[in-house]
Structures are given as structure tokens and as C-alpha cells.
Amino acid sequence: MMQTDKSRHNPKILEKIRELEDDRLHGANWLSSQALNIMGLAIQESKAITVTGLLNELNKIAASITAARPSMTAISNYISQLLQQINLISQGQEQVNYVKNISLAKVRGFITLAGKATEKAAENAAMAIADQDTIITCSYSSTVCETFRIAMEKTAKFEVIITESRYNNVNYGEISAQQLKQHGIPISIIPDGDIKRYIKKTNKAFVGADTILIDGSLVNGIPTYKLARAATTAKIPLYSVCETAKFETFNQHRKQHELEPGFDLIPPKFIAGIITEAGIIKPVDIINFQRY
């Protein structure tokens, strides 16, 4: 964990932040909701007797949360937006309990907003799946799994090839496979070393995202780079499915981006499009989208 002032954190909060930092089984969507829940717990547990004291406490906890998973932009974005909202409702307000109650409502609102954005991105991505498609994916993305579920419900007949996506003795492809099996989606799991051989049997590649950088690059779990490169060579379009909350901001771009172990950086030239709740965005258009 990056160095932040955690010495005065409530032990319950500190434990939740450590769990967030150590979690290597869940995707960015789930972890973002957990980060917001930690903020909610911090508000509930706060003993601050003034609004200023509460704001100072929440800012320190927010810094520790974002430092726990520095490469997951969605966490930073949601926490930052939440703090902005809390600061707005705190202006000229002296009743700390009022600020706490409204802040808790804001936390619940952001969790709902995040869920709706994920659902809409998956719905948009499902529209890109057609009958007889054979799609290859890697790592684990709850949004991509939801995309396949929605497409299956719309009676599209397709197959999914999943790479094992092994890292630190964890088979992330198997996590995806178990989820897809529950919905009756035909799947095959292949070793990561066989991507080049199997890519020729597919016509699309779908992956999730932990972060979309301002230049359109993608950060995602291994072996996404290997898959993206093979797809480009085979002229198979690769799409990333994610919410715009995972887009890096100009402010974040000025900081040195940290790539966590087990993650790949994929150049924009390997990405056909990024499917979000706002529709499909070309990597080259990310910077203009953020300006807009």
C-alpha cells in the first residue's frame, strides 16, 4: 500500500482497506463498490463533532482507499466524485449529523449509479454479438460475463473461448467459466500459450478493463496483451467493455501511472473500440470524450 496517514484510522476501516488492497479475485466493478462502502462505513463510524473534522477524516480515508489500488481508476473517480458531493453539501452547514446522513445517501446513490453504468455497458456490448459468433476472452470481467448473459437471453447462439489467465496460481479464466456455465453458455478453456492457435477459430475478442488511459491504452489482467496482439495479427476485432468511470482523467494523467503485478498495458492500436454505457468509443477519441 502506498504511504498515507493511516495511523489514526478506525481499526474496522483499516481492515476493510487492507482487504481491498489484497483482493485479487474480484474485478474493478466489485472493488469500486467496496471502496464506496468503506466510505459509507467511515461516515457511520466517525466520531467527529464538527463538519470540518468529518471532512478532514474522510479525506484521509479516501486517500488511503485510492492508494490501496492505484491502477484502478474507477475507484479513484468514484471516491473523488463522492468527496466533491460531500464538500458541496457541507458548505455553510454546521450540523455534522445532517452532513453524515446526506453523505450516506450520496454513497448509496453512487453505488446505484455504478451498477446502472455497468448494466448499460453490458447491454450495449451484447448488441455487438451475433448468431454463430465465436468470441475469445481472457482474465475475469464481471461486465463481460454480464454481456454474454444478456446476449444469450436475446437468443443469440454463440460460443466463448476463455484463456486460463493464470497468475499467482489463480485461474481467472475458470472464474469466468463457472459464471458463464450457470447461464448455459457454451465455453471452452484453453491454455494461455495456445492463444495464437485458437484465435483463428474466433471472429471477435471481448475483454474488460481496469483503466482506460487518456491516450486510449487499456490496462487489464494478463494475458490481455498477448490476446490483443494475436487478435490484431489475425485481423480479429478486440473490444473492451467497461464504464466511463474507468477512464483516466487529465488530472490523473499528470501522475505516473502504476501498473500492478498481474496486469498488462495494451496500446490503442490493438483495440477496435471501447464499449461503454455511452456507446462505442474509439481509442483515438478518448481524449476528446474526456474534454467534452
CSV table of C-alpha atoms in Angstrom, one decimal:
chain,number,residue,atom,x,y,z
A,1,MET,CA,0.0,0.0,0.0
A,2,MET,CA,1.3,3.5,-0.8
A,3,GLN,CA,2.3,5.6,2.2
A,4,THR,CA,-0.7,7.5,3.6
A,5,ASP,CA,-1.6,8.7,7.1
A,6,LYS,CA,-3.4,5.6,8.4
A,7,SER,CA,-2.2,5.8,12.0
A,8,ARG,CA,-5.5,7.3,13.2
A,9,HIS,CA,-7.9,5.2,11.1
A,10,ASN,CA,-10.6,3.3,12.8
A,11,PRO,CA,-9.4,-0.4,13.0
A,12,LYS,CA,-12.6,-1.5,11.2
A,13,ILE,CA,-11.8,0.9,8.3
A,14,LEU,CA,-8.2,-0.1,8.2
A,15,GLU,CA,-9.1,-3.8,8.0
A,16,LYS,CA,-11.5,-3.1,5.1
A,17,ILE,CA,-8.8,-1.1,3.2
A,18,ARG,CA,-6.4,-3.9,3.7
A,19,GLU,CA,-8.9,-6.4,2.3
A,20,LEU,CA,-9.4,-4.1,-0.7
A,21,GLU,CA,-5.7,-3.9,-1.3
A,22,ASP,CA,-5.2,-7.7,-1.0
A,23,ASP,CA,-8.2,-8.7,-3.1
A,24,ARG,CA,-7.1,-10.5,-6.3
A,25,LEU,CA,-10.3,-12.4,-7.0
A,26,HIS,CA,-12.8,-9.7,-7.8
A,27,GLY,CA,-12.9,-7.2,-10.7
A,28,ALA,CA,-12.8,-3.4,-10.7
A,29,ASN,CA,-16.6,-3.1,-10.6
A,30,TRP,CA,-17.0,-5.0,-7.4
A,31,LEU,CA,-13.9,-3.4,-5.8
A,32,SER,CA,-15.3,0.1,-6.7
A,33,SER,CA,-18.5,-0.7,-4.8
A,34,GLN,CA,-16.5,-2.0,-1.9
A,35,ALA,CA,-14.5,1.3,-1.9
A,36,LEU,CA,-17.7,3.3,-1.7
A,37,ASN,CA,-19.0,1.0,1.1
A,38,ILE,CA,-15.8,1.7,3.0
A,39,MET,CA,-16.5,5.4,2.7
A,40,GLY,CA,-20.1,4.7,4.0
A,41,LEU,CA,-18.7,2.8,6.9
A,42,ALA,CA,-16.3,5.6,7.7
A,43,ILE,CA,-19.2,8.1,7.8
A,44,GLN,CA,-21.2,5.9,10.1
A,45,GLU,CA,-18.2,5.2,12.4
A,46,SER,CA,-16.9,8.8,12.5
A,47,LYS,CA,-16.8,10.4,16.0
A,48,ALA,CA,-16.2,13.8,14.5
A,49,ILE,CA,-18.2,16.6,16.3
A,50,THR,CA,-17.7,19.2,13.7
A,51,VAL,CA,-18.2,19.3,9.9
A,52,THR,CA,-14.6,20.3,9.4
A,53,GLY,CA,-13.4,17.4,11.5
A,54,LEU,CA,-15.6,15.0,9.5
A,55,LEU,CA,-14.3,16.3,6.1
A,56,ASN,CA,-10.7,16.0,7.3
A,57,GLU,CA,-11.3,12.4,8.4
A,58,LEU,CA,-13.0,11.4,5.2
A,59,ASN,CA,-10.3,13.0,3.0
A,60,LYS,CA,-7.6,10.9,4.8
A,61,ILE,CA,-9.6,7.7,4.5
A,62,ALA,CA,-10.3,8.4,0.8
A,63,ALA,CA,-6.5,8.9,0.2
A,64,SER,CA,-5.8,5.5,1.8
A,65,ILE,CA,-8.5,3.8,-0.3
A,66,THR,CA,-7.3,5.1,-3.6
A,67,ALA,CA,-3.7,4.4,-2.7
A,68,ALA,CA,-4.6,0.8,-1.9
A,69,ARG,CA,-5.4,0.1,-5.6
A,70,PRO,CA,-3.7,2.9,-7.6
A,71,SER,CA,-4.2,1.3,-11.0
A,72,MET,CA,-8.0,1.0,-10.7
A,73,THR,CA,-9.1,4.4,-12.0
A,74,ALA,CA,-12.8,3.7,-11.2
A,75,ILE,CA,-12.1,3.6,-7.5
A,76,SER,CA,-10.3,7.0,-7.7
A,77,ASN,CA,-13.0,8.5,-9.9
A,78,TYR,CA,-16.0,7.4,-7.7
A,79,ILE,CA,-14.3,8.4,-4.4
A,80,SER,CA,-13.3,11.8,-5.9
A,81,GLN,CA,-16.8,12.5,-7.1
A,82,LEU,CA,-18.2,11.4,-3.7
A,83,LEU,CA,-15.9,13.8,-1.9
A,84,GLN,CA,-16.9,16.6,-4.2
A,85,GLN,CA,-20.6,16.0,-3.4
A,86,ILE,CA,-19.9,15.8,0.3
A,87,ASN,CA,-17.9,19.1,0.2
A,88,LEU,CA,-20.8,20.8,-1.6
A,89,ILE,CA,-23.4,19.7,0.9
A,90,SER,CA,-21.1,20.7,3.8
A,91,GLN,CA,-20.8,24.4,2.7
A,92,GLY,CA,-22.2,26.6,5.3
A,93,GLN,CA,-23.5,23.6,7.3
A,94,GLU,CA,-22.8,23.3,11.0
A,95,GLN,CA,-24.9,20.2,11.8
A,96,VAL,CA,-22.5,17.3,11.5
A,97,ASN,CA,-25.3,14.7,11.7
A,98,TYR,CA,-27.1,16.3,8.8
A,99,VAL,CA,-23.9,16.1,6.7
A,100,LYS,CA,-23.4,12.5,7.7
A,101,ASN,CA,-26.9,11.4,6.8
A,102,ILE,CA,-26.9,13.2,3.4
A,103,SER,CA,-23.4,11.8,2.7
A,104,LEU,CA,-24.6,8.2,3.3
A,105,ALA,CA,-27.4,8.8,0.8
A,106,LYS,CA,-24.7,10.0,-1.7
A,107,VAL,CA,-22.7,6.8,-1.1
A,108,ARG,CA,-25.8,4.7,-1.9
A,109,GLY,CA,-26.5,6.8,-4.9
A,110,PHE,CA,-23.0,6.3,-6.3
A,111,ILE,CA,-23.3,2.5,-5.8
A,112,THR,CA,-26.6,2.5,-7.7
A,113,LEU,CA,-25.1,4.7,-10.4
A,114,ALA,CA,-22.1,2.4,-10.8
A,115,GLY,CA,-24.4,-0.6,-11.1
A,116,LYS,CA,-26.5,1.0,-13.8
A,117,ALA,CA,-23.5,2.1,-15.8
A,118,THR,CA,-22.2,-1.5,-15.8
A,119,GLU,CA,-25.5,-2.9,-16.8
A,120,LYS,CA,-25.9,-0.4,-19.7
A,121,ALA,CA,-22.3,-1.0,-20.9
A,122,ALA,CA,-23.1,-4.8,-20.9
A,123,GLU,CA,-26.3,-4.2,-22.8
A,124,ASN,CA,-24.5,-2.2,-25.5
A,125,ALA,CA,-21.8,-4.8,-25.8
A,126,ALA,CA,-24.4,-7.6,-26.1
A,127,MET,CA,-25.7,-5.9,-29.2
A,128,ALA,CA,-22.4,-6.5,-30.9
A,129,ILE,CA,-22.8,-10.2,-30.5
A,130,ALA,CA,-24.4,-12.0,-33.4
A,131,ASP,CA,-25.6,-15.6,-34.1
A,132,GLN,CA,-22.8,-18.0,-34.8
A,133,ASP,CA,-20.1,-15.8,-33.3
A,134,THR,CA,-17.1,-17.4,-31.6
A,135,ILE,CA,-15.7,-15.0,-29.1
A,136,ILE,CA,-12.4,-15.2,-27.2
A,137,THR,CA,-11.9,-13.5,-23.9
A,138,CYS,CA,-9.3,-13.6,-21.1
A,139,SER,CA,-8.8,-12.6,-17.4
A,140,TYR,CA,-12.1,-12.1,-15.5
A,141,SER,CA,-14.6,-9.3,-16.1
A,142,SER,CA,-18.0,-9.3,-14.5
A,143,THR,CA,-19.1,-6.8,-17.2
A,144,VAL,CA,-18.0,-9.1,-20.0
A,145,CYS,CA,-19.8,-12.1,-18.3
A,146,GLU,CA,-22.9,-10.0,-18.0
A,147,THR,CA,-22.6,-9.1,-21.7
A,148,PHE,CA,-22.6,-12.8,-22.6
A,149,ARG,CA,-25.6,-13.5,-20.3
A,150,ILE,CA,-27.6,-10.7,-21.9
A,151,ALA,CA,-26.7,-11.8,-25.4
A,152,MET,CA,-27.7,-15.4,-24.6
A,153,GLU,CA,-31.1,-14.2,-23.2
A,154,LYS,CA,-31.6,-12.4,-26.5
A,155,THR,CA,-31.4,-15.9,-28.1
A,156,ALA,CA,-28.1,-15.2,-29.8
A,157,LYS,CA,-26.3,-18.5,-30.5
A,158,PHE,CA,-22.5,-18.1,-29.9
A,159,GLU,CA,-19.6,-19.8,-28.3
A,160,VAL,CA,-16.9,-18.4,-25.9
A,161,ILE,CA,-13.3,-19.4,-25.7
A,162,ILE,CA,-11.7,-18.4,-22.5
A,163,THR,CA,-7.9,-18.4,-21.8
A,164,GLU,CA,-6.8,-19.8,-18.5
A,165,SER,CA,-5.4,-16.4,-17.5
A,166,ARG,CA,-3.2,-17.8,-14.8
A,167,TYR,CA,-1.5,-15.5,-12.3
A,168,ASN,CA,-0.1,-16.5,-8.8
A,169,ASN,CA,-1.7,-19.9,-9.0
A,170,VAL,CA,-5.2,-18.4,-9.7
A,171,ASN,CA,-7.0,-19.4,-12.8
A,172,TYR,CA,-9.1,-16.3,-13.6
A,173,GLY,CA,-10.5,-17.9,-16.8
A,174,GLU,CA,-12.1,-20.6,-14.6
A,175,ILE,CA,-13.9,-17.9,-12.6
A,176,SER,CA,-15.4,-16.6,-15.8
A,177,ALA,CA,-16.2,-20.1,-17.0
A,178,GLN,CA,-18.1,-21.0,-13.8
A,179,GLN,CA,-20.2,-17.9,-14.1
A,180,LEU,CA,-21.0,-18.5,-17.8
A,181,LYS,CA,-21.9,-22.2,-17.2
A,182,GLN,CA,-24.7,-21.0,-14.9
A,183,HIS,CA,-26.3,-19.4,-18.0
A,184,GLY,CA,-25.8,-22.3,-20.3
A,185,ILE,CA,-23.3,-20.5,-22.5
A,186,PRO,CA,-21.1,-22.9,-24.5
A,187,ILE,CA,-17.5,-22.4,-23.4
A,188,SER,CA,-14.0,-23.8,-23.9
A,189,ILE,CA,-11.0,-23.1,-21.7
A,190,ILE,CA,-7.6,-23.0,-23.3
A,191,PRO,CA,-4.0,-22.6,-22.0
A,192,ASP,CA,-2.6,-19.1,-22.3
A,193,GLY,CA,0.1,-20.4,-24.6
A,194,ASP,CA,-2.5,-21.6,-27.2
A,195,ILE,CA,-3.9,-18.2,-27.9
A,196,LYS,CA,-2.3,-17.8,-31.3
A,197,ARG,CA,-3.6,-21.3,-32.4
A,198,TYR,CA,-7.2,-20.7,-31.2
A,199,ILE,CA,-7.6,-17.1,-32.3
A,200,LYS,CA,-8.1,-18.3,-35.9
A,201,LYS,CA,-11.3,-20.0,-34.8
A,202,THR,CA,-12.8,-16.8,-33.5
A,203,ASN,CA,-14.3,-13.7,-35.1
A,204,LYS,CA,-14.4,-11.3,-32.1
A,205,ALA,CA,-12.5,-10.7,-28.8
A,206,PHE,CA,-14.1,-9.2,-25.7
A,207,VAL,CA,-12.1,-8.1,-22.6
A,208,GLY,CA,-12.9,-6.0,-19.6
A,209,ALA,CA,-10.8,-3.1,-18.3
A,210,ASP,CA,-9.4,-1.8,-15.1
A,211,THR,CA,-8.4,1.5,-16.6
A,212,ILE,CA,-8.6,3.3,-20.0
A,213,LEU,CA,-5.8,5.7,-20.2
A,214,ILE,CA,-6.2,9.2,-21.7
A,215,ASP,CA,-4.4,8.1,-24.9
A,216,GLY,CA,-6.8,5.2,-25.4
A,217,SER,CA,-4.5,2.5,-24.0
A,218,LEU,CA,-6.0,-0.3,-21.9
A,219,VAL,CA,-5.0,-1.7,-18.5
A,220,ASN,CA,-6.3,-5.2,-17.9
A,221,GLY,CA,-5.3,-8.5,-16.4
A,222,ILE,CA,-2.9,-10.8,-18.1
A,223,PRO,CA,-2.7,-12.2,-20.8
A,224,THR,CA,-4.7,-9.4,-22.4
A,225,TYR,CA,-1.7,-8.0,-24.2
A,226,LYS,CA,-0.9,-11.4,-25.7
A,227,LEU,CA,-4.6,-11.8,-26.8
A,228,ALA,CA,-4.8,-8.3,-28.2
A,229,ARG,CA,-1.6,-8.7,-30.3
A,230,ALA,CA,-2.8,-12.1,-31.6
A,231,ALA,CA,-6.2,-10.7,-32.5
A,232,THR,CA,-4.6,-7.8,-34.4
A,233,THR,CA,-2.4,-10.2,-36.4
A,234,ALA,CA,-5.4,-12.4,-37.2
A,235,LYS,CA,-7.5,-9.3,-38.1
A,236,ILE,CA,-10.0,-10.1,-35.3
A,237,PRO,CA,-11.5,-7.0,-33.7
A,238,LEU,CA,-10.9,-6.7,-29.9
A,239,TYR,CA,-13.4,-4.7,-27.8
A,240,SER,CA,-13.0,-3.6,-24.2
A,241,VAL,CA,-16.3,-3.4,-22.3
A,242,CYS,CA,-16.3,-1.0,-19.4
A,243,GLU,CA,-18.0,2.0,-17.8
A,244,THR,CA,-16.7,5.5,-18.5
A,245,ALA,CA,-15.8,5.7,-14.7
A,246,LYS,CA,-12.7,3.7,-15.7
A,247,PHE,CA,-11.5,6.4,-18.0
A,248,GLU,CA,-8.4,8.2,-16.8
A,249,THR,CA,-8.8,11.9,-16.2
A,250,PHE,CA,-6.5,14.7,-17.2
A,251,ASN,CA,-5.5,15.2,-13.5
A,252,GLN,CA,-4.7,11.5,-13.1
A,253,HIS,CA,-2.7,11.6,-16.4
A,254,ARG,CA,-0.3,14.1,-14.9
A,255,LYS,CA,0.6,11.5,-12.3
A,256,GLN,CA,2.8,8.5,-13.0
A,257,HIS,CA,0.5,5.5,-13.7
A,258,GLU,CA,1.3,2.4,-11.6
A,259,LEU,CA,0.8,-0.9,-13.3
A,260,GLU,CA,0.0,-3.5,-10.6
A,261,PRO,CA,1.6,-7.0,-10.9
A,262,GLY,CA,-0.6,-9.3,-13.0
A,263,PHE,CA,-1.8,-6.5,-15.3
A,264,ASP,CA,-1.0,-5.7,-18.9
A,265,LEU,CA,-0.8,-2.4,-20.8
A,266,ILE,CA,-2.4,-2.7,-24.2
A,267,PRO,CA,-1.7,0.1,-26.8
A,268,PRO,CA,-4.7,1.7,-28.6
A,269,LYS,CA,-3.6,0.3,-31.9
A,270,PHE,CA,-4.7,-3.2,-30.7
A,271,ILE,CA,-8.2,-2.0,-29.7
A,272,ALA,CA,-11.1,-1.8,-32.1
A,273,GLY,CA,-13.4,0.0,-29.7
A,274,ILE,CA,-14.3,0.6,-26.1
A,275,ILE,CA,-18.0,-0.3,-25.4
A,276,THR,CA,-19.4,1.8,-22.6
A,277,GLU,CA,-22.7,2.9,-21.2
A,278,ALA,CA,-22.4,5.9,-23.6
A,279,GLY,CA,-21.9,3.6,-26.6
A,280,ILE,CA,-18.8,2.6,-28.6
A,281,ILE,CA,-15.8,4.9,-28.3
A,282,LYS,CA,-12.7,4.6,-30.5
A,283,PRO,CA,-9.4,4.8,-28.5
A,284,VAL,CA,-8.4,7.8,-30.5
A,285,ASP,CA,-11.5,9.6,-29.3
A,286,ILE,CA,-10.9,9.1,-25.6
A,287,ILE,CA,-9.1,12.4,-25.1
A,288,ASN,CA,-11.9,14.3,-26.9
A,289,PHE,CA,-14.6,12.4,-24.9
A,290,GLN,CA,-12.9,13.5,-21.6
A,291,ARG,CA,-12.6,17.1,-22.8
A,292,TYR,CA,-16.3,17.0,-23.7
